[in-house]
C-alpha positions as YAML, in Angstrom:
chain: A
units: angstrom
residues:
- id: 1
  name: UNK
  ca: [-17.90, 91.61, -100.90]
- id: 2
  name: UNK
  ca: [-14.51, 91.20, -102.50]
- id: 3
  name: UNK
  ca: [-16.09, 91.72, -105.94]
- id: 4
  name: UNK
  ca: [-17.93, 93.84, -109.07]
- id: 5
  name: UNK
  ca: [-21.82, 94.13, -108.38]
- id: 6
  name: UNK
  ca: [-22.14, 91.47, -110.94]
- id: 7
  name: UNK
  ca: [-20.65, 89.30, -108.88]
- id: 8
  name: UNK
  ca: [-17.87, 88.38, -111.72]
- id: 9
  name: UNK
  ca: [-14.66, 89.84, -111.36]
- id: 10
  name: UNK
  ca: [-12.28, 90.95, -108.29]
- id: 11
  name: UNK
  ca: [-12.63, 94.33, -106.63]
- id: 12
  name: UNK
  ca: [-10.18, 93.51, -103.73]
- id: 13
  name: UNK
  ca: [-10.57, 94.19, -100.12]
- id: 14
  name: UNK
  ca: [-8.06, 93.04, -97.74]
- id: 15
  name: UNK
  ca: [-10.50, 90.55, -95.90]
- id: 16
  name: UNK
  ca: [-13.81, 90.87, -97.12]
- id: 17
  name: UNK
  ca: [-15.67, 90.24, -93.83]
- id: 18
  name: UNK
  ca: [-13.67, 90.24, -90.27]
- id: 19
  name: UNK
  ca: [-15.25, 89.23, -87.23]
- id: 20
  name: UNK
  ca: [-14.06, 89.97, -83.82]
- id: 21
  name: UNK
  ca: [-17.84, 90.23, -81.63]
- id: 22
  name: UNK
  ca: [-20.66, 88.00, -80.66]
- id: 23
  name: UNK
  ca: [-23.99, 86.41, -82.42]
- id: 24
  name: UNK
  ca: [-23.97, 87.88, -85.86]
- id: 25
  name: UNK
  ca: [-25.58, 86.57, -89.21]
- id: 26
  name: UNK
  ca: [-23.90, 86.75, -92.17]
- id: 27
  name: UNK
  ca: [-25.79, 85.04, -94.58]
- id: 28
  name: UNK
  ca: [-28.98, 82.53, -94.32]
- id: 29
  name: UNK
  ca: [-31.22, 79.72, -95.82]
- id: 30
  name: UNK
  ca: [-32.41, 81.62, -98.98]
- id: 31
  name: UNK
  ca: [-30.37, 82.87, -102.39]
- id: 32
  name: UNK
  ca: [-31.93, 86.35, -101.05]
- id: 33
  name: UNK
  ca: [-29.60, 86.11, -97.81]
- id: 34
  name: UNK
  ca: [-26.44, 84.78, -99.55]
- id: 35
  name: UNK
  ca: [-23.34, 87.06, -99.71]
- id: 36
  name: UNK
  ca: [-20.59, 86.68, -102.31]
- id: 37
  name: UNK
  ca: [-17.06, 86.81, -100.43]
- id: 38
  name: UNK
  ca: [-15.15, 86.30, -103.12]
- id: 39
  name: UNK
  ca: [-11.89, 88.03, -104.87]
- id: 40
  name: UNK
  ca: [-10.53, 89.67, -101.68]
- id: 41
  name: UNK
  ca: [-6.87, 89.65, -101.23]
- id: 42
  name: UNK
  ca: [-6.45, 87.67, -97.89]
- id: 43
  name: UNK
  ca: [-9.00, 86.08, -96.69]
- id: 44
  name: UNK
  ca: [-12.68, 86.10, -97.23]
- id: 45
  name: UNK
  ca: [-14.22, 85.14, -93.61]
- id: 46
  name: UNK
  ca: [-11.63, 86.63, -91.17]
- id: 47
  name: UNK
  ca: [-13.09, 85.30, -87.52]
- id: 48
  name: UNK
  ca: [-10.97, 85.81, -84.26]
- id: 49
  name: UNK
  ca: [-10.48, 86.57, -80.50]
- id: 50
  name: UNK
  ca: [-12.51, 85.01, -77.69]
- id: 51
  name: UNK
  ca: [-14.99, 87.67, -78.35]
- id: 52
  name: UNK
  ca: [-15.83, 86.03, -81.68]
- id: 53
  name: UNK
  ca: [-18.32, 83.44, -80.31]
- id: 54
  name: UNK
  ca: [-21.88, 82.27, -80.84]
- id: 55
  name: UNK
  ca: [-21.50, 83.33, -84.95]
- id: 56
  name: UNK
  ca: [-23.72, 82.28, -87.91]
- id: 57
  name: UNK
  ca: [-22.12, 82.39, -91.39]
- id: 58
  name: UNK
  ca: [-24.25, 80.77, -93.97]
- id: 59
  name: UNK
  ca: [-25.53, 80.33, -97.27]
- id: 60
  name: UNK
  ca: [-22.54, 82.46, -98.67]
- id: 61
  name: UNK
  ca: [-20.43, 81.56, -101.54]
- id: 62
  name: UNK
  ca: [-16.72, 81.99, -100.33]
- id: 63
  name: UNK
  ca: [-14.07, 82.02, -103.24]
- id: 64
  name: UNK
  ca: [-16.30, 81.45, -106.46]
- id: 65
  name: UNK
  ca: [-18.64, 83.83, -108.61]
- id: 66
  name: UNK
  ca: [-22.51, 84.53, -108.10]
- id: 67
  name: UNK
  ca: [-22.92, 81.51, -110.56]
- id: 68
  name: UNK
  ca: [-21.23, 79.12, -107.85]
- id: 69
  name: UNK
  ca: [-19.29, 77.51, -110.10]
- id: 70
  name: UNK
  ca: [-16.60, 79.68, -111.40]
- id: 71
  name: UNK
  ca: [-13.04, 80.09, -109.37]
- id: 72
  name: UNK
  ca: [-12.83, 83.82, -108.07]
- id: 73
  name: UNK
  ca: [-10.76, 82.77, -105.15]
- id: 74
  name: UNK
  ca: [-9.72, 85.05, -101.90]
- id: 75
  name: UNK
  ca: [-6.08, 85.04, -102.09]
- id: 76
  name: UNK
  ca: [-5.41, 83.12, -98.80]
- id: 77
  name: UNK
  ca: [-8.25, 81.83, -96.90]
- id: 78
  name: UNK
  ca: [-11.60, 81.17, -97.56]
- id: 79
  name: UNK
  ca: [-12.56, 81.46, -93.81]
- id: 80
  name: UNK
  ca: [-9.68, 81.89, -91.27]
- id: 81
  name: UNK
  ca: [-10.91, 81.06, -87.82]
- id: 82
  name: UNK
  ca: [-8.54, 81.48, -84.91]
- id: 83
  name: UNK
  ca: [-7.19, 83.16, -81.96]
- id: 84
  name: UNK
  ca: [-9.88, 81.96, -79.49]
- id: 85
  name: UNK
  ca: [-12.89, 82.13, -82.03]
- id: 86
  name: UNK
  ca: [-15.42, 79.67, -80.24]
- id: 87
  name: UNK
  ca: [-18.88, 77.82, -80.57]
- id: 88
  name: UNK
  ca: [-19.28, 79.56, -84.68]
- id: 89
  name: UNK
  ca: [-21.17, 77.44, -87.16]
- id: 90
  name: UNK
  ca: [-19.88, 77.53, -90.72]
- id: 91
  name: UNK
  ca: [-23.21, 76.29, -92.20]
- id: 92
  name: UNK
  ca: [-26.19, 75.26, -90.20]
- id: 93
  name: UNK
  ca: [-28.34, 72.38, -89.49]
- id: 94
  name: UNK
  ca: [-30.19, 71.90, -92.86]
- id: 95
  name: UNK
  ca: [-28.63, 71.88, -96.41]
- id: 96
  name: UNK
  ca: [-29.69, 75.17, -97.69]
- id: 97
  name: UNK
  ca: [-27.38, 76.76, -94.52]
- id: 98
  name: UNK
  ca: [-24.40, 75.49, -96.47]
- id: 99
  name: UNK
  ca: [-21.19, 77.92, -97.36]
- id: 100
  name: UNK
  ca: [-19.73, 77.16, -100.78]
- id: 101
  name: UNK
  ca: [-16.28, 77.99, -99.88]
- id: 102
  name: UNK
  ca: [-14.34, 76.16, -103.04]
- id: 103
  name: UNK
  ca: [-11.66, 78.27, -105.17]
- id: 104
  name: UNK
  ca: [-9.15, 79.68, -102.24]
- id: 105
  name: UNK
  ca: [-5.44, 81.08, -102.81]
- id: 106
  name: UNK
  ca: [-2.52, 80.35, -101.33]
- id: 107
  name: UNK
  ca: [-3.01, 79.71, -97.68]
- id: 108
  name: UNK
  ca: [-3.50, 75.98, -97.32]
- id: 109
  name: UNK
  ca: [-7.10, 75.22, -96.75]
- id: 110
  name: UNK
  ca: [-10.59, 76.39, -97.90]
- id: 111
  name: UNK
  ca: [-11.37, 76.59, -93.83]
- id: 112
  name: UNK
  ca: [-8.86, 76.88, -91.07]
- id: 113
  name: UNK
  ca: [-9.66, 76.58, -87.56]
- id: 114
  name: UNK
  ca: [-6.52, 77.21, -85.41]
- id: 115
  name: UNK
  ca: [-5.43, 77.93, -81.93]
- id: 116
  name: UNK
  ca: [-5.70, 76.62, -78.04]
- id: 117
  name: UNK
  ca: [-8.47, 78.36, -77.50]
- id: 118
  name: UNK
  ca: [-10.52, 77.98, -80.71]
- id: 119
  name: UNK
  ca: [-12.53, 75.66, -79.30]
- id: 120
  name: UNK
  ca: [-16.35, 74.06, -80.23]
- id: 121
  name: UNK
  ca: [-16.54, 75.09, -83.65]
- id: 122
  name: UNK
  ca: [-19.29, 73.47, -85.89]
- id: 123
  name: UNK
  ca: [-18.87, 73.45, -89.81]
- id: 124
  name: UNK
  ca: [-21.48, 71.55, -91.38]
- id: 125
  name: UNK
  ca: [-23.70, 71.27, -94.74]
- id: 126
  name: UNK
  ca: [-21.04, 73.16, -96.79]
- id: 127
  name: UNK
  ca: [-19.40, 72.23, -99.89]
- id: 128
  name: UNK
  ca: [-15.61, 72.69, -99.62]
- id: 129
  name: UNK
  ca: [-13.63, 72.25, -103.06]
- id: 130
  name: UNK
  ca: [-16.83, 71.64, -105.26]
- id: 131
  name: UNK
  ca: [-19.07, 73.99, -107.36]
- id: 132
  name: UNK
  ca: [-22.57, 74.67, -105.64]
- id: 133
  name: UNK
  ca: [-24.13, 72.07, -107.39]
- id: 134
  name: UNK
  ca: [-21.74, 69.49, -105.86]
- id: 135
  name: UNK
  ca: [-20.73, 68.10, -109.31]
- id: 136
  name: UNK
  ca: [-17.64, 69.09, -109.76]
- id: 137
  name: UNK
  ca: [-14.78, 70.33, -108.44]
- id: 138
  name: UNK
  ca: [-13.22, 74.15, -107.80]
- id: 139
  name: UNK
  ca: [-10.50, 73.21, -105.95]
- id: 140
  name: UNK
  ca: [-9.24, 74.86, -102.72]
- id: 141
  name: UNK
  ca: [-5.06, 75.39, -102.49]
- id: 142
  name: UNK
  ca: [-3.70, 72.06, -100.16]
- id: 143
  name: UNK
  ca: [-6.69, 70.99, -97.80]
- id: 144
  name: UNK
  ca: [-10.49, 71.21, -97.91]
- id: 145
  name: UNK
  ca: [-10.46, 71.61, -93.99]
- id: 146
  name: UNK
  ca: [-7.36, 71.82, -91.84]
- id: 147
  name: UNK
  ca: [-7.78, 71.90, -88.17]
- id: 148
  name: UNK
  ca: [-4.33, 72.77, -85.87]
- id: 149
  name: UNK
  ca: [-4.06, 72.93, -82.02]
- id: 150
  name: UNK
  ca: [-7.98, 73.61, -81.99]
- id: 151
  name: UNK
  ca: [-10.26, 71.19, -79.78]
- id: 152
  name: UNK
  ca: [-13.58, 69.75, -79.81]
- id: 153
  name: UNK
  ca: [-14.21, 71.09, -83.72]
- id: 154
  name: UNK
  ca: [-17.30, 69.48, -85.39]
- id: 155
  name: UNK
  ca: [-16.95, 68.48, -89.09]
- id: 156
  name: UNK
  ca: [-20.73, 67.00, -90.09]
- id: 157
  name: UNK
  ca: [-22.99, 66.59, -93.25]
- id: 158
  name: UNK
  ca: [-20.27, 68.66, -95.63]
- id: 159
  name: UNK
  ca: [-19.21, 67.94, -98.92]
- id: 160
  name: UNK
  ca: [-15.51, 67.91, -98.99]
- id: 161
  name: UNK
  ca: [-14.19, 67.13, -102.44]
- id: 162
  name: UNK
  ca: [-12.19, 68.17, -105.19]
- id: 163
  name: UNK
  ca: [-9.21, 69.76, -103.01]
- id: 164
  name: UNK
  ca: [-5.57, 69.99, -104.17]
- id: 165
  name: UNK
  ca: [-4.05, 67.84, -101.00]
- id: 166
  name: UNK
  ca: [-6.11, 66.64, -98.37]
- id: 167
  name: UNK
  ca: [-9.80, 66.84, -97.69]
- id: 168
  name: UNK
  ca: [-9.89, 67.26, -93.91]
- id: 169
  name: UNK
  ca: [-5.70, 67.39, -92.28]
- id: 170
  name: UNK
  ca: [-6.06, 67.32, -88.46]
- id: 171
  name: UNK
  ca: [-2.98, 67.99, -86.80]
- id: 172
  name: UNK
  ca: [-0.96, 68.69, -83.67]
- id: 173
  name: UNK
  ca: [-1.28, 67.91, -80.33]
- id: 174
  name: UNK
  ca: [-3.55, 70.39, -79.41]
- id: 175
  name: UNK
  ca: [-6.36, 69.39, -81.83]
- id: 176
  name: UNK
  ca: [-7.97, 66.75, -79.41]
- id: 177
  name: UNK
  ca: [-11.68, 65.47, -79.79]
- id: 178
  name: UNK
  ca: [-12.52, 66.37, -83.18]
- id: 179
  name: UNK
  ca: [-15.78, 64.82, -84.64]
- id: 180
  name: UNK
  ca: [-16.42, 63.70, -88.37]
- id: 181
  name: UNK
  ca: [-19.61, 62.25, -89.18]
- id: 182
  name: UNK
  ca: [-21.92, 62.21, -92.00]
- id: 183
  name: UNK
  ca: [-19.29, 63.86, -94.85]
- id: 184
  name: UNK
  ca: [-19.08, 63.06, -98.16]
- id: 185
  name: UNK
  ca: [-15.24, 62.89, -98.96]
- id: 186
  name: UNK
  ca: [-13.56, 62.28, -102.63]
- id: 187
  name: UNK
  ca: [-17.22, 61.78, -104.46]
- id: 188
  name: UNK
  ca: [-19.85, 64.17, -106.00]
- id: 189
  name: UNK
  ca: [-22.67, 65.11, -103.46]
- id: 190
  name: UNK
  ca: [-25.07, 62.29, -105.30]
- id: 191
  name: UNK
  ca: [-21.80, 59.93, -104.24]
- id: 192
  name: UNK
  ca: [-21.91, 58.12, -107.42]
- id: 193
  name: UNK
  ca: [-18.98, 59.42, -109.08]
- id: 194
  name: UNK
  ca: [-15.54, 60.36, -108.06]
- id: 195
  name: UNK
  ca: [-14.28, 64.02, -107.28]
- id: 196
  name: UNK
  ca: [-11.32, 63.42, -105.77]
- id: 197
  name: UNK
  ca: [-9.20, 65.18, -103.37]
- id: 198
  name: UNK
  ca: [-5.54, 64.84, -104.70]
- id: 199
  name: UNK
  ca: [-4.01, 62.93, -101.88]
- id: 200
  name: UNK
  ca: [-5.72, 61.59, -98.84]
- id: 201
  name: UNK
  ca: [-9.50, 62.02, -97.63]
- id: 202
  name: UNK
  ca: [-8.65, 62.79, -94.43]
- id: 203
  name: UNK
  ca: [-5.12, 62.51, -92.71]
- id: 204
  name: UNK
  ca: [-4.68, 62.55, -88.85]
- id: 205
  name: UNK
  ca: [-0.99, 64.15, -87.54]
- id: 206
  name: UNK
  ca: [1.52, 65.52, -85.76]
- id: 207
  name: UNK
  ca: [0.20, 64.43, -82.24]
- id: 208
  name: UNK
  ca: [-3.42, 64.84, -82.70]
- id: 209
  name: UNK
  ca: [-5.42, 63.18, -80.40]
- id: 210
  name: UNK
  ca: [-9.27, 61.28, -79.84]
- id: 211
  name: UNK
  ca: [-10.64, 62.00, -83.25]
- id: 212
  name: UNK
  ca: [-14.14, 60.42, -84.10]
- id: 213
  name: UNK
  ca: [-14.66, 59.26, -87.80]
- id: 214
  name: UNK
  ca: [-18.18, 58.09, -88.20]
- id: 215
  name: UNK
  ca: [-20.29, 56.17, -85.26]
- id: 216
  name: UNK
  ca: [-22.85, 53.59, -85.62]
- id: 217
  name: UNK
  ca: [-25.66, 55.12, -87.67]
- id: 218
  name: UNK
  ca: [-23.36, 58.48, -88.65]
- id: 219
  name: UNK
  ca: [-20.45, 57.02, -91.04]
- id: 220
  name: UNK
  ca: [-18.91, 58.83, -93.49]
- id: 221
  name: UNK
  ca: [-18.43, 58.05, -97.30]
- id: 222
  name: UNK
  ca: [-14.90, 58.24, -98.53]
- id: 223
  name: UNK
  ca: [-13.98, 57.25, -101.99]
- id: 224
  name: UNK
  ca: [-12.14, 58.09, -105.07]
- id: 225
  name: UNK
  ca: [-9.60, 59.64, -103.52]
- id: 226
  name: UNK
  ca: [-5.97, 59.95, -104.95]
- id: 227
  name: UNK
  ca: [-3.96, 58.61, -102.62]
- id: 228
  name: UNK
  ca: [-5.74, 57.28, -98.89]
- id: 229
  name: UNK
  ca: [-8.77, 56.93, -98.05]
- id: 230
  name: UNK
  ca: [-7.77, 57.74, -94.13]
- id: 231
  name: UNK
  ca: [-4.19, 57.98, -92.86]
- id: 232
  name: UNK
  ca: [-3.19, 57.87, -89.03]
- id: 233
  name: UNK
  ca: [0.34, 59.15, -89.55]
- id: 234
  name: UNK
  ca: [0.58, 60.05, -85.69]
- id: 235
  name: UNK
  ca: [-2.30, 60.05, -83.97]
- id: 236
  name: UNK
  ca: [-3.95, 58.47, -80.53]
- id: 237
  name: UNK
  ca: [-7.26, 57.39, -79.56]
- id: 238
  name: UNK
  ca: [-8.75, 57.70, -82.99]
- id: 239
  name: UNK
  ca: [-12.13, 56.00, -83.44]
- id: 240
  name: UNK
  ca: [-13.14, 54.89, -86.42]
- id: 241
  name: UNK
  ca: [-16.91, 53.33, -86.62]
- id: 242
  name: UNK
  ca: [-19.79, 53.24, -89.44]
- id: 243
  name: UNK
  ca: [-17.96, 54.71, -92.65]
...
């Protein structure tokens, strides 16, 4: 989607796939099920409205070739959740439902979840900013993840490395309750060498609110990043437990 049947080289769409309705599938467990959404001009996951609920997207590769390794970013975006999208999972609940969504253009994250209403999203087992192997990096433009004004988003079990700025950037006041646990931040996915995002692993601002980094049992491992390993620039409540 976004690309040559070889899976190599850019044949633009606008978005490659746009979402606006209830419980679909794109993607799965198996190679067989995974898309390529790669090459488009915007953005390669376009997900939005309240009507965009209850969705499955994984197993794809977002902004890299069939080989998983090699940059063939959309030009904004990787996945551009927003406008009321709710209760999606980027991923799934075991490894293989992991997005690769590494490579991505100008915007200013691989994934962005934004909006009031954009509410109880779940990203978890991807790799955002590495290659599929999780050995190196493919950067994203700015931030792995950036979450704005959007509550109760889970970020768990992804591999979050390699990104030009920040790994995860949670801000503004209307991005309350967001929960990080179990992510791999600024390493390889074996953790025992250093891909590092090029400024902080994750940075909480502009007013954001009861953020969760690790709990007993569910820490995080951040390392080898450039600059912080967390910042709290301006934000309340935050726990910080387990890491």
């Amino acid at each position: 989607v976004g690309t040559d049947v070889t899976g190599t080289t850019a044949r633009a769409n606008q978005y490659g796939i746009n979402i606006k309705t209830t419980a679909n599938t794109v993607g799965g467990a198996t190679a067989a099920d995974r898309n390529v959404v790669s090459g488009n001009t915007l953005d390669g996951f376009y997900i939005y409205t309240a009507t965009a609920a209850g969705n499955s997207v994984a197993g794809n590769y977002v902004g890299v070739a069939a080989d998983g390794t090699t940059a063939l970013g959309n030009g904004r975006y990787g996945m551009y959740v927003h406008s009321g999208a709710n209760v999606n999972t980027i991923g799934g609940s075991t490894a293989a439902h992991g997005n690769v969504v590494s490579g991505n253009g100008t915007g200013d994250a691989g994934i962005l979840v934004i909006g009031a209403t954009t509410s109880d999203n779940i990203l978890r087992f991807n790799k955002i900013g590495t290659n599929a192997a999780g050995t190196a990096a493919v950067p994203n433009n700015l931030h792995g993840i950036r979450i704005e004004n959007a509550p109760n988003t889970q970020v768990n079990d992804n591999l979050i490395s390699g990104n030009d700025i920040h790994g995860i950037y949670v801000y503004n006041t209307g991005t309350t309750g967001t929960q990080i646990l179990r992510n791999t931040i600024g390493t390889n996915l074996a953790q025992t060498a250093a891909v590092p995002n090029g400024f902080d692993g994750i940075r909480l601002e502009g007013g954001s609110s009861s953020t969760v980094i690790g709990t007993a049992g569910n820490g995080n491992v951040i390392a080898g990043n450039t600059q912080d390993g967390i910042t709290i620039n301006d934000n309340n409540n935050t726990t910080i437990q387990g890491n």
